[in-house]
mmCIF file of C-alpha atoms and ligand atoms in Angstrom:
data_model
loop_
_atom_site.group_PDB
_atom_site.id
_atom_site.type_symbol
_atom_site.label_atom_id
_atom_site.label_comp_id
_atom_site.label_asym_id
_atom_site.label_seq_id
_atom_site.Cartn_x
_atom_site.Cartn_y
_atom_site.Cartn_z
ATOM 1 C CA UNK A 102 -222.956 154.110 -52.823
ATOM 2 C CA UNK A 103 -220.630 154.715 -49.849
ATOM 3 C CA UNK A 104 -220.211 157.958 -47.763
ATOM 4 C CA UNK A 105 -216.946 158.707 -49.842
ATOM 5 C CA UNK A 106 -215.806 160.788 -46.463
ATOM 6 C CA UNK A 107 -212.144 159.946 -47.696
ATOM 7 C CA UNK A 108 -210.737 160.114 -44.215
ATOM 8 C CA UNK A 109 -207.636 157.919 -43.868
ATOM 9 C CA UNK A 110 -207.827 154.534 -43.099
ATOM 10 C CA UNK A 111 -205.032 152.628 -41.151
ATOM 11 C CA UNK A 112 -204.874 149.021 -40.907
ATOM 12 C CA UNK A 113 -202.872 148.234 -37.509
ATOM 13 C CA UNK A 114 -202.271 144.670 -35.816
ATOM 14 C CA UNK A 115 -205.381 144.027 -33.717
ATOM 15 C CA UNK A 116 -203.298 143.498 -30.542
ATOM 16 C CA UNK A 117 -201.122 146.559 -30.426
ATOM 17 C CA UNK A 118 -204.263 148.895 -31.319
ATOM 18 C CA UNK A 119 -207.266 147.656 -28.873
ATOM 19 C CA UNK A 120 -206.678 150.854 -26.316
ATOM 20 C CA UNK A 121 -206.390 153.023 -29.633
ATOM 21 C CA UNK A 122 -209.639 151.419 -31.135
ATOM 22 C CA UNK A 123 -211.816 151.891 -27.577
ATOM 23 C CA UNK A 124 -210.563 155.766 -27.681
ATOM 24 C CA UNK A 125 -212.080 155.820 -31.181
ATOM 25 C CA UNK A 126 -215.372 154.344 -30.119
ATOM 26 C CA UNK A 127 -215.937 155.851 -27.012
ATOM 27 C CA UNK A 128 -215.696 159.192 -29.477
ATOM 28 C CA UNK A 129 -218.412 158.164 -31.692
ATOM 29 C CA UNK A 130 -216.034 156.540 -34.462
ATOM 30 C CA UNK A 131 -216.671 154.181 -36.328
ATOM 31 C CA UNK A 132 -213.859 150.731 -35.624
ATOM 32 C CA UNK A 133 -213.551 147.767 -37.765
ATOM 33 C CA UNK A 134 -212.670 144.497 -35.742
ATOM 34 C CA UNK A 135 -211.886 140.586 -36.524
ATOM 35 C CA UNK A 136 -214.528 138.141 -35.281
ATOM 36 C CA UNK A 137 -214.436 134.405 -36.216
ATOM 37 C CA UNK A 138 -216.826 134.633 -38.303
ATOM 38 C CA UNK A 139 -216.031 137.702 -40.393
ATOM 39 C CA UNK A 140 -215.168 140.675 -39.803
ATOM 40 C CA UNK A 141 -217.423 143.829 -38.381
ATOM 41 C CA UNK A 142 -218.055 147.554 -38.179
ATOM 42 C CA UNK A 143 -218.705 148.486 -35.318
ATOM 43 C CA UNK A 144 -219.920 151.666 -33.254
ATOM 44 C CA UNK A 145 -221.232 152.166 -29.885
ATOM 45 C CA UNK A 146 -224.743 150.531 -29.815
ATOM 46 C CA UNK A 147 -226.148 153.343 -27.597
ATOM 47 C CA UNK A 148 -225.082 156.157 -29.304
ATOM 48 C CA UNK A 149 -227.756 157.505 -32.341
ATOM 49 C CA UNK A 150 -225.214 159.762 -34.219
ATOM 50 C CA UNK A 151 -222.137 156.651 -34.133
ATOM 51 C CA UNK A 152 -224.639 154.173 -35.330
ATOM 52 C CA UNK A 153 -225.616 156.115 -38.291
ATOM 53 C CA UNK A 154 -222.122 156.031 -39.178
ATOM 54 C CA UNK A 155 -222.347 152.920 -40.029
ATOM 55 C CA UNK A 156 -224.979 152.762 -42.642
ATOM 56 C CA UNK A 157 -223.391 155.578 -44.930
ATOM 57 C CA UNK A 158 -220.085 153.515 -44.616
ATOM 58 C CA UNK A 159 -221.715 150.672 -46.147
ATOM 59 C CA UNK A 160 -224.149 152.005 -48.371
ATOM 60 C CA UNK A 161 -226.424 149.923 -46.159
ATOM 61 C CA UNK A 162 -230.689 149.876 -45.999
ATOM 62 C CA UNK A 163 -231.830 151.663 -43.307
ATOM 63 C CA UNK A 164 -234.407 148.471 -42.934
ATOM 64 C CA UNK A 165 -231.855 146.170 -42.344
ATOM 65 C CA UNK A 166 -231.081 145.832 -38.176
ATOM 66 C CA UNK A 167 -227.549 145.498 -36.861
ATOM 67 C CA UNK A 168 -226.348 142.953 -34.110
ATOM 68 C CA UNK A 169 -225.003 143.730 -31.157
ATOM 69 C CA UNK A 170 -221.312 142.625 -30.147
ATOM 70 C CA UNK A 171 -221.223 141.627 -26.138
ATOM 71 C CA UNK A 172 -217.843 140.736 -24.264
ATOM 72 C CA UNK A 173 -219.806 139.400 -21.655
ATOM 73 C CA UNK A 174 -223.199 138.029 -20.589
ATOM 74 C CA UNK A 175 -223.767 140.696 -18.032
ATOM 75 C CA UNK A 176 -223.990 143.971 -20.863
ATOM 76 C CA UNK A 177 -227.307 141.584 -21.172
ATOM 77 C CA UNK A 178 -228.957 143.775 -19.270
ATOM 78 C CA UNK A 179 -228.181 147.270 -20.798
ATOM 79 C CA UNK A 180 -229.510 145.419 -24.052
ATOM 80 C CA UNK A 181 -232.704 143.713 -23.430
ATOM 81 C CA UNK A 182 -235.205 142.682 -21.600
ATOM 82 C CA UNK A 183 -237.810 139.604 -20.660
ATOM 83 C CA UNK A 184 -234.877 137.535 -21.492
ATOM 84 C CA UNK A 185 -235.959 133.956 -21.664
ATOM 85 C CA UNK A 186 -234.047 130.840 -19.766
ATOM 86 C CA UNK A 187 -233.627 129.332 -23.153
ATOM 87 C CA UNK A 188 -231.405 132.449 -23.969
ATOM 88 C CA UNK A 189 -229.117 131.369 -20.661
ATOM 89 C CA UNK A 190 -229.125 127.704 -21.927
ATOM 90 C CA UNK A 191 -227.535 128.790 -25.500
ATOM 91 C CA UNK A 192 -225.685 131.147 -23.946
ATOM 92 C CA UNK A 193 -223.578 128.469 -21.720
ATOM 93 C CA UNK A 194 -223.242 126.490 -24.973
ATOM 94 C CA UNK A 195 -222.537 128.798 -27.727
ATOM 95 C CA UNK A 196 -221.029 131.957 -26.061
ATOM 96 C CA UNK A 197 -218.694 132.719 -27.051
ATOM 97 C CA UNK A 198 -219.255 131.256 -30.762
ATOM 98 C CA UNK A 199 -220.840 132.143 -33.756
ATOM 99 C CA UNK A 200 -224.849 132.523 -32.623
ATOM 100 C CA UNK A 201 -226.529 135.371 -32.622
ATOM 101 C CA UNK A 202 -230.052 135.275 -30.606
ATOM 102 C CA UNK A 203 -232.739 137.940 -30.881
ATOM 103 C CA UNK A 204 -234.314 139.372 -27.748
ATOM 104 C CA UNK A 205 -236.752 142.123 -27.226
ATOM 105 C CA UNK A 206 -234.523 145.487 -27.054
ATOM 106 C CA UNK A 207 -234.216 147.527 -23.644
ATOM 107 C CA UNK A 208 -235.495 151.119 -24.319
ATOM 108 C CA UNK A 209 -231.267 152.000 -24.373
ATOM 109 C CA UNK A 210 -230.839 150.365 -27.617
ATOM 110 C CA UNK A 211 -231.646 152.652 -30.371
ATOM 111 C CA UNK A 212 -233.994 152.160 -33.318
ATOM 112 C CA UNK A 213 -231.724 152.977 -35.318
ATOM 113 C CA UNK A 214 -229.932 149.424 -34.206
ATOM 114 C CA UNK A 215 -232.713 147.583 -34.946
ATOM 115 C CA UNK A 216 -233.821 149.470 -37.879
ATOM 116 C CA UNK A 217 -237.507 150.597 -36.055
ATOM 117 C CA UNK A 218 -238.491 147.004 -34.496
ATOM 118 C CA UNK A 219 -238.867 145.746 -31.026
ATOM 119 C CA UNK A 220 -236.119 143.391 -30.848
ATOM 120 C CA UNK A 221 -232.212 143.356 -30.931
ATOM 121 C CA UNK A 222 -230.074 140.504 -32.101
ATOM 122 C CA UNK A 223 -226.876 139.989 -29.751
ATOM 123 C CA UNK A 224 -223.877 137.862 -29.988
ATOM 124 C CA UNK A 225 -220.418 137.207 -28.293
ATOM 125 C CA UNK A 226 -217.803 136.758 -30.736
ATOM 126 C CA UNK A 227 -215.141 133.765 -30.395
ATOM 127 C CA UNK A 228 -212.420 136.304 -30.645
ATOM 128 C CA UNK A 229 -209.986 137.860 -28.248
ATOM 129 C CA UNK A 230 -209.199 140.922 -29.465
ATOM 130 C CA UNK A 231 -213.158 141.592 -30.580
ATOM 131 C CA UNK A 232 -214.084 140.874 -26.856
ATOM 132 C CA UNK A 233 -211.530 143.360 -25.268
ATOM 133 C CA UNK A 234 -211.971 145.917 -27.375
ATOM 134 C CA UNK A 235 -216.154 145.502 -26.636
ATOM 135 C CA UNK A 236 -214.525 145.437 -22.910
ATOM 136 C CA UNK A 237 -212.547 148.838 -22.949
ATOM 137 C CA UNK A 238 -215.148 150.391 -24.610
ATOM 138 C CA UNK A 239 -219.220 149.963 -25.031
ATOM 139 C CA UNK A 240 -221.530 146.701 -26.875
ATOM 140 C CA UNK A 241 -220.597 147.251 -30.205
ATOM 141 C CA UNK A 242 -223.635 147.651 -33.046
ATOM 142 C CA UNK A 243 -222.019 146.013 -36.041
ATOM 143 C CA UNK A 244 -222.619 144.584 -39.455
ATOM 144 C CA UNK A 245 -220.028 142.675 -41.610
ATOM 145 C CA UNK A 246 -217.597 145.233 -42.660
ATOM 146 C CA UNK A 247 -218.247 145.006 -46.810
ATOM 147 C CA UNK A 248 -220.020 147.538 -48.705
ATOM 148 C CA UNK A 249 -223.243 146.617 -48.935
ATOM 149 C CA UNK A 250 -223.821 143.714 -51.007
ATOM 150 C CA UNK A 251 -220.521 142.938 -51.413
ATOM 151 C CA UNK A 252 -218.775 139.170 -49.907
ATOM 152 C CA UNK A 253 -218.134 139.569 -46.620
ATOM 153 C CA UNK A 254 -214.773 139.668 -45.833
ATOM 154 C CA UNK A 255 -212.524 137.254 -44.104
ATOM 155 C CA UNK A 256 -209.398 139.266 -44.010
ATOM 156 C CA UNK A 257 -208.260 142.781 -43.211
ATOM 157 C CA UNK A 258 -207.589 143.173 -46.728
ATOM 158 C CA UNK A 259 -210.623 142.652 -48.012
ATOM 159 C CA UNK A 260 -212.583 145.091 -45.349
ATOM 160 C CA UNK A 261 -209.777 147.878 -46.615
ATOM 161 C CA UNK A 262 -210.589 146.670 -50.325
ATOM 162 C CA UNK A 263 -214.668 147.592 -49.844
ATOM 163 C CA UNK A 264 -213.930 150.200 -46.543
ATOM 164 C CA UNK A 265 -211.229 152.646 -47.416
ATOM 165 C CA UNK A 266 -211.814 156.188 -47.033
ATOM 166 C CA UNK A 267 -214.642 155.505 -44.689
ATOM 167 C CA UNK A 268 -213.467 154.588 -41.688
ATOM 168 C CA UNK A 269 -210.337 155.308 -39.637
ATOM 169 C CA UNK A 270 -209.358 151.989 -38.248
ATOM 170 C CA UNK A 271 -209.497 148.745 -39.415
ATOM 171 C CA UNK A 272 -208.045 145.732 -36.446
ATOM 172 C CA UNK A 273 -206.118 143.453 -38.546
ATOM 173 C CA UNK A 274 -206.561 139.928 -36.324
ATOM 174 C CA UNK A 275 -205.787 138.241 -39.364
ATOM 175 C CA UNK A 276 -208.288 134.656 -41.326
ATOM 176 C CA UNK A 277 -211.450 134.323 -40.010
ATOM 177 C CA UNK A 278 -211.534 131.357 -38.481
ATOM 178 C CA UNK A 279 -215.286 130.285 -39.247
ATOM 179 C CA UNK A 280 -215.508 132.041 -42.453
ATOM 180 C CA UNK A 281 -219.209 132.319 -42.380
ATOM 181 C CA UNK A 282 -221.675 134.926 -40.570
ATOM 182 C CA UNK A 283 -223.584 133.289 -37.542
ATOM 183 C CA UNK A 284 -226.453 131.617 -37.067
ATOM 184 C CA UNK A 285 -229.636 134.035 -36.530
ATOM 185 C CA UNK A 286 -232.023 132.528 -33.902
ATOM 186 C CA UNK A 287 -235.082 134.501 -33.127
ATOM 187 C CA UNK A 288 -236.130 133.838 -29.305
ATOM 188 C CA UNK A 289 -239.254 136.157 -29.563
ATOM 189 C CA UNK A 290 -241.041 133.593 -31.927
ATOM 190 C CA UNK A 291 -243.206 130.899 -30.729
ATOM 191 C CA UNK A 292 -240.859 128.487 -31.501
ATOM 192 C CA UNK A 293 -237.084 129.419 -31.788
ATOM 193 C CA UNK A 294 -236.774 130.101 -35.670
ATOM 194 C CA UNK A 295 -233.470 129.604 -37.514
ATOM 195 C CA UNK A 296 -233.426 133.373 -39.617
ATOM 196 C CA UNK A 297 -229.785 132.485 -40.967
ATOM 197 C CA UNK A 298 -227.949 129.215 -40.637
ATOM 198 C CA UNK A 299 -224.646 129.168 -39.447
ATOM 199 C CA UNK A 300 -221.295 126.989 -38.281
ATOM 200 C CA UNK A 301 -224.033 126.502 -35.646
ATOM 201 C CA UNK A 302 -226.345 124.423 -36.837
ATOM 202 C CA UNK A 303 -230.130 123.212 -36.370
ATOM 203 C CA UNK A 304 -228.781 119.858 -34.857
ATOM 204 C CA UNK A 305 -226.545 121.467 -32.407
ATOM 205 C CA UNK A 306 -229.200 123.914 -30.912
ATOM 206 C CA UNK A 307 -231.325 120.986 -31.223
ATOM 207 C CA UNK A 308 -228.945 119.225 -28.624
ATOM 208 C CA UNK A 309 -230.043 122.084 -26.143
ATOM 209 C CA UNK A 310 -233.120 123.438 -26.515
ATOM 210 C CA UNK A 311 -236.620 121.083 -27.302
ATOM 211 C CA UNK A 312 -237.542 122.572 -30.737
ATOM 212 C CA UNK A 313 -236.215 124.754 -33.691
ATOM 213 C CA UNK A 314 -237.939 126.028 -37.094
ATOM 214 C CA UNK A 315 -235.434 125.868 -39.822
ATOM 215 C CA UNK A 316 -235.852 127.968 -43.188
ATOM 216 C CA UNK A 317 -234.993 124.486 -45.116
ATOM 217 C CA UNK A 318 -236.699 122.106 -43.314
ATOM 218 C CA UNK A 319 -240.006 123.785 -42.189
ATOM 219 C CA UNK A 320 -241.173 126.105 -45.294
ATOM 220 C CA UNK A 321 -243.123 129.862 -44.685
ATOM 221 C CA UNK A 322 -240.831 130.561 -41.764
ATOM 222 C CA UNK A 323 -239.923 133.883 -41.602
ATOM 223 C CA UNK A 324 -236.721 135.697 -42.992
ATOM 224 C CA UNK A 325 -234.487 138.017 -40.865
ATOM 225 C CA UNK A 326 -235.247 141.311 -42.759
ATOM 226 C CA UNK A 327 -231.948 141.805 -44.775
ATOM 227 C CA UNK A 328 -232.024 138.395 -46.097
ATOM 228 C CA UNK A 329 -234.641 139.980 -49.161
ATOM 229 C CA UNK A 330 -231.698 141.833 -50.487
ATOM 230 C CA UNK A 331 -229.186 140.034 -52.550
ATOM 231 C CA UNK A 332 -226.235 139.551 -50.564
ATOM 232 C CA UNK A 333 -222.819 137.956 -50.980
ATOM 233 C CA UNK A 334 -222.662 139.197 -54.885
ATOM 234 C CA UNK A 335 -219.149 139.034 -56.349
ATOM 235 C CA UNK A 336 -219.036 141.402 -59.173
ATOM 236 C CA UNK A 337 -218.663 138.832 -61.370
ATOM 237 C CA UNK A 338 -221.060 136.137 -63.098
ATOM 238 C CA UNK A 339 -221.152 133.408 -60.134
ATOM 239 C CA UNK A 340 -223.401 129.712 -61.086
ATOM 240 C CA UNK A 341 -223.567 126.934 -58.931
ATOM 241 C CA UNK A 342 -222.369 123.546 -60.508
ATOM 242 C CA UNK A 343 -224.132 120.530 -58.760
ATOM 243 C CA UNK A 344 -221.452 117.986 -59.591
ATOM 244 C CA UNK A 345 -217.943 118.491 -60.667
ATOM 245 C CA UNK A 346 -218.792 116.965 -64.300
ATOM 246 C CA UNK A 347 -221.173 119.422 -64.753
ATOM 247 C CA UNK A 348 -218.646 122.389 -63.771
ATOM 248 C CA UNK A 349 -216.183 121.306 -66.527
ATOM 249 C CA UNK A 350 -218.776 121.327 -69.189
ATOM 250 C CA UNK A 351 -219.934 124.431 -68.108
ATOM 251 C CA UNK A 352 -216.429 125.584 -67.837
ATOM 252 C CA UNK A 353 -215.454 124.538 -71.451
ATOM 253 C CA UNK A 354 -218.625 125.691 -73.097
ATOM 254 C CA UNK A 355 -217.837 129.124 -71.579
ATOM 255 C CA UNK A 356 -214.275 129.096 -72.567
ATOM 256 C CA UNK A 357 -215.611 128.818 -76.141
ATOM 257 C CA UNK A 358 -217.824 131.566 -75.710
ATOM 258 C CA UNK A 359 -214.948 133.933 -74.824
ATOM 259 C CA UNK A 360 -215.291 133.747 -71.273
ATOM 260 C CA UNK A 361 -212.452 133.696 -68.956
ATOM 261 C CA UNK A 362 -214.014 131.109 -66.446
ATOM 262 C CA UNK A 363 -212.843 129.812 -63.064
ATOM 263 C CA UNK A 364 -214.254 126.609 -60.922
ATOM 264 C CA UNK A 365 -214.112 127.186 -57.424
ATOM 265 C CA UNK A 366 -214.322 123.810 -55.663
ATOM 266 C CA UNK A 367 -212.201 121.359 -53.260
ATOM 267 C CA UNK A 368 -208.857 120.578 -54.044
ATOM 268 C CA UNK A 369 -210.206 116.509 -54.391
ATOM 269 C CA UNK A 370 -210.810 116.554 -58.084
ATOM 270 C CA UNK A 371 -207.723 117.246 -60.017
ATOM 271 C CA UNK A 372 -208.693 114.535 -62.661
ATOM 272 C CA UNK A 373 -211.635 116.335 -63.335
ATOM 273 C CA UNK A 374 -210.657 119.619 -63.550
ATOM 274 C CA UNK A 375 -207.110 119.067 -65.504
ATOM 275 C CA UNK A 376 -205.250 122.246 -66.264
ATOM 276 C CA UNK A 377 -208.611 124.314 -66.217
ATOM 277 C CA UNK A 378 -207.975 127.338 -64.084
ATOM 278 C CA UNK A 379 -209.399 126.495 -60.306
ATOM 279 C CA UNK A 380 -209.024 128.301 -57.009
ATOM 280 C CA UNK A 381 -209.505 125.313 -54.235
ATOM 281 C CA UNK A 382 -211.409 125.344 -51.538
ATOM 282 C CA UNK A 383 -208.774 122.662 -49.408
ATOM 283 C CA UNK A 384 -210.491 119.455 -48.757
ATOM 284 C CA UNK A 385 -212.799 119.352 -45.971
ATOM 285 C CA UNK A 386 -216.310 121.116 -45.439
ATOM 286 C CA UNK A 387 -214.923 123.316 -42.554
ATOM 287 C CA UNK A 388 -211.906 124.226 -45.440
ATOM 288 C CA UNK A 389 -214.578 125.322 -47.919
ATOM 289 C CA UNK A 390 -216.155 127.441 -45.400
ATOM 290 C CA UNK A 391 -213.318 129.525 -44.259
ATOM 291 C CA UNK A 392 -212.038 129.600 -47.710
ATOM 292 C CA UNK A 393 -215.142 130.528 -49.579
ATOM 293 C CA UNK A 394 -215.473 134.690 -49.330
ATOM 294 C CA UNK A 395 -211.239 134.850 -49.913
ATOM 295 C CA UNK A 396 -211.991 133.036 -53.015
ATOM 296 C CA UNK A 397 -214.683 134.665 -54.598
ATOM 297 C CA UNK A 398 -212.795 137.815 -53.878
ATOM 298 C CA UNK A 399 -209.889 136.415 -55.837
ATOM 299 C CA UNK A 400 -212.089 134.836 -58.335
ATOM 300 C CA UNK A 401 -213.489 137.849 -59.149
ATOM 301 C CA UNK A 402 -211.028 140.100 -59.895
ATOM 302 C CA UNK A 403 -209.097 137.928 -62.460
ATOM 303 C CA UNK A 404 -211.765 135.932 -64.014
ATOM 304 C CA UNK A 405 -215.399 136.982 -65.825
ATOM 305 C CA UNK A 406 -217.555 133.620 -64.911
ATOM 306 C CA UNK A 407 -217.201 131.661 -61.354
ATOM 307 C CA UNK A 408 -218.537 128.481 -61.311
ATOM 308 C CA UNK A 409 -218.893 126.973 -57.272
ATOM 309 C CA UNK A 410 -219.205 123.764 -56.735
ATOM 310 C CA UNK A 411 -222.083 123.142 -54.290
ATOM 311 C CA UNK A 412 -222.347 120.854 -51.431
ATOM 312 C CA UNK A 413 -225.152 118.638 -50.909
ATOM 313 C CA UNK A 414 -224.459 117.493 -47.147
ATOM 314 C CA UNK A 415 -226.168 119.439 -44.204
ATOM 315 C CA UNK A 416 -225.455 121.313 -41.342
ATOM 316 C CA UNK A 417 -221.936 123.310 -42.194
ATOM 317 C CA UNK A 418 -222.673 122.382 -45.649
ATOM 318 C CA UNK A 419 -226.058 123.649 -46.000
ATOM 319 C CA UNK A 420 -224.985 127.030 -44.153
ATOM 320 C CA UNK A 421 -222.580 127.633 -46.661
ATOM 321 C CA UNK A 422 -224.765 126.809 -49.721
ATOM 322 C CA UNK A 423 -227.165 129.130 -48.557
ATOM 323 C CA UNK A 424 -224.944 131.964 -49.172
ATOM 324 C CA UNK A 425 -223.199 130.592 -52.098
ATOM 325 C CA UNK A 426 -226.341 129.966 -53.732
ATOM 326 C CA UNK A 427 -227.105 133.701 -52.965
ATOM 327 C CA UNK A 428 -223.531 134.202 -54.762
ATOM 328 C CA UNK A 429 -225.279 133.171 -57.499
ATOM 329 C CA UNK A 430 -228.104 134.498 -57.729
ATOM 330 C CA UNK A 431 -229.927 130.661 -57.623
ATOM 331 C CA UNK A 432 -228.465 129.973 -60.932
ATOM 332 C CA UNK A 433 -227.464 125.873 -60.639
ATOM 333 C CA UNK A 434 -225.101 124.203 -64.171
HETATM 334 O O1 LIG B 634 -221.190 136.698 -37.957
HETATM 335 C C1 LIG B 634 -221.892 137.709 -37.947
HETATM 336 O O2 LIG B 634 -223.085 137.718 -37.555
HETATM 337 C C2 LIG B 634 -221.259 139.020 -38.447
HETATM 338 C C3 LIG B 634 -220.147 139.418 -37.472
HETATM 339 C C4 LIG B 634 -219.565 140.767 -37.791
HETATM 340 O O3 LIG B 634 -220.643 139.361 -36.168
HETATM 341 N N1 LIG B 634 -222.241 140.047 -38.572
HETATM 342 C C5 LIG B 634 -223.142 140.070 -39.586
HETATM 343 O O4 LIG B 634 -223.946 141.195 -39.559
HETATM 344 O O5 LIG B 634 -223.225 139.193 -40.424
HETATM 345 P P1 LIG B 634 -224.886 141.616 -40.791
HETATM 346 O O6 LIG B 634 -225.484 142.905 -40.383
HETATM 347 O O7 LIG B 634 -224.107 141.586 -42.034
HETATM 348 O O8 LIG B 634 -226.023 140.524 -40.781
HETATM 349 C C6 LIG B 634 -226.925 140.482 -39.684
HETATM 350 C C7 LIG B 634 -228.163 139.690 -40.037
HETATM 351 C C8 LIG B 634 -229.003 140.390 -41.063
HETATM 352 O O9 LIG B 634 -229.561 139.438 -41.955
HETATM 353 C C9 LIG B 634 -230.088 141.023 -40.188
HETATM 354 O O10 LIG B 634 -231.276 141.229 -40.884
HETATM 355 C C10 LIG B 634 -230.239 140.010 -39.063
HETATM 356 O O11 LIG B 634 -228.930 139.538 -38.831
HETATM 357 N N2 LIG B 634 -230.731 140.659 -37.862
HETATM 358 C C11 LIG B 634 -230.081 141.550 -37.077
HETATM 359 N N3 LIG B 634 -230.892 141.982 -36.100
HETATM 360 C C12 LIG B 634 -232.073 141.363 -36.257
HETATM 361 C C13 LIG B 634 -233.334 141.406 -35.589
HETATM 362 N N4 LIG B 634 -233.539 142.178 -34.529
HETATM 363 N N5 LIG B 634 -234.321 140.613 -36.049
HETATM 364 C C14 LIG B 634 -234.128 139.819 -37.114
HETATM 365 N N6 LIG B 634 -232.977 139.741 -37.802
HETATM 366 C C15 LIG B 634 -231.966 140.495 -37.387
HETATM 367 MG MG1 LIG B 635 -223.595 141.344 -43.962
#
């Protein structure tokens, strides 16, 4: 459940509202902003009573710890502390981009951030209007901007579709670009340990730092805390299909059954899918990842059973299976 403050929302053009949306932060407010990832709702990360804000918006688990938006490398400071070189070395690569790296917290940051533990995640968004607005006003704390356990959304739109009523602004910067929530790297582990994969991917922080635990390579590592709940859930039926055959059968034996189904793939298999009802996903795996959240949102709302069709490549396309498999609950046709 959601706050239900039913306060107006407005949805203005992220470039003519940045001094509006500082003004609201710097009050305690609660601002929703574009990143290239997805979008986020943010609130001052030092202040107790704005971050709080945020949970009831979302209906979000108290357990679950929020990231911290940075403009620029020297807020560092204000927001942690024993802050390895490695950090510095990813930071020249990947900043701004879609990594976020966890660092033990400076006593500033709030618990309520980092839902009770020692360490903060932080990351500087590929995004103009994201990074001024963090730059007229304070670090932003932020989650995606979808009720909890909802898609995350990739548009305005779809933050005003989960968000109205509980906040008062929402930056429309338009598509996410990435289409994906970062990569989660946890620097306060032994070895650096993948908690979420992301556009940035094992092989790429490979190319910087020596070594890197990865959820689907090295098994037991550990799971960033909200990854227990089930995310990413459209509100309707979602299965994985693991070839395109096996989405059309699945597809037809559902229509039979009364469903109203949908396959969600690539736009590279018209002979396949005939005049079945498909949303595509374009053509390449960077197309399926910005695309995926937009369609599931659409999928959802005009059809009863979604059936993805999964990727079996890795980096990019192992990111994105990991939340589309979530989508679905693990169920594979
Ligand atoms: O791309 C993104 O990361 C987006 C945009 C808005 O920046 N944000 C996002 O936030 O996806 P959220 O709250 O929906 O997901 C953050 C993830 C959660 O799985 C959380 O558990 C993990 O990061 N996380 C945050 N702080 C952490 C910490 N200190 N230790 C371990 N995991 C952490
Ligand atoms: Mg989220």
């Amino acid at each position: 459940m959601t706050g239900k403050t039913n306060m107006i929302t407005q949805i203005k053009k992220a470039e003519t509202a940045i001094d509006e949306a500082a003004a609201l932060i710097k009050r305690g407010e609660l601002v929703v902003f574009p990143t290239e990832t997805v979008y986020g709702l943010g609130a001052n990360a030092f202040d107790v009573s704005a971050v709080k804000k945020i949970f009831i918006a979302k209906g979000r688990p108290q357990d679950n710890p929020l990231i911290v938006h940075i403009s620029s490398l020297y807020e560092i400071k204000e927001i942690a502390v024993d802050v390895p070189d490695i950090f510095y070395k990813l930071a020249a690569r990947f900043m701004p981009g879609p990594l976020t790296l966890i660092l033990k917290k400076s006593e500033k940051i709030p618990y309520e951030v980092t839902a009770g533990g020692e360490t903060v995640g932080v990351r500087m968004p590929d995004n103009d209007y994201a990074r001024a607005l963090i730059a007229a006003s304070r670090p932003l704390a932020a989650p995606s901007a979808n009720r909890s356990k909802h898609v995350s959304p990739t548009t305005a739109m779809h933050v005003y579709e989960d968000l109205c009523g509980e906040v008062p602004l929402i930056l429309d910067g338009g598509d996410c670009r990435v289409g994906i929530e970062s990569t989660v790297l946890d620097l306060t582990s032994d070895v650096p340990t993948i908690l979420r994969p992301g556009a940035v991917t094992a092989d790429m922080l490979l190319s910087v730092i020596g070594e890197v635990s990865f959820e689907g390579r090295v098994l037991k590592v550990a799971k960033a805390p909200g990854m227990k709940y089930a995310h990413y859930a459209p509100t309707a039926e979602t299965v994985c299909a693991a070839s395109i055959k096996s989405a059309v059968a699945q597809y037809d034996k559902k229509l039979a059954d009364g469903f109203k189904p949908v396959i969600v793939a690539r736009d590279i298999y018209r002979d396949a899918v005939q005049d079945r009802a498909q949303i595509s996903l374009g053509i390449t795996a960077q197309d399926y990842s910005h695309n995926i959240y937009n369609a599931l949102r659409v999928a959802e709302k005009s059809y009863d059973y979604i059936i993805v069709e999964e990727l079996h490549g890795d980096g990019l396309e192992a990111s994105v299976m990991n939340r589309v498999r979530k989508a679905a609950g693990g169920k594979t046709v």
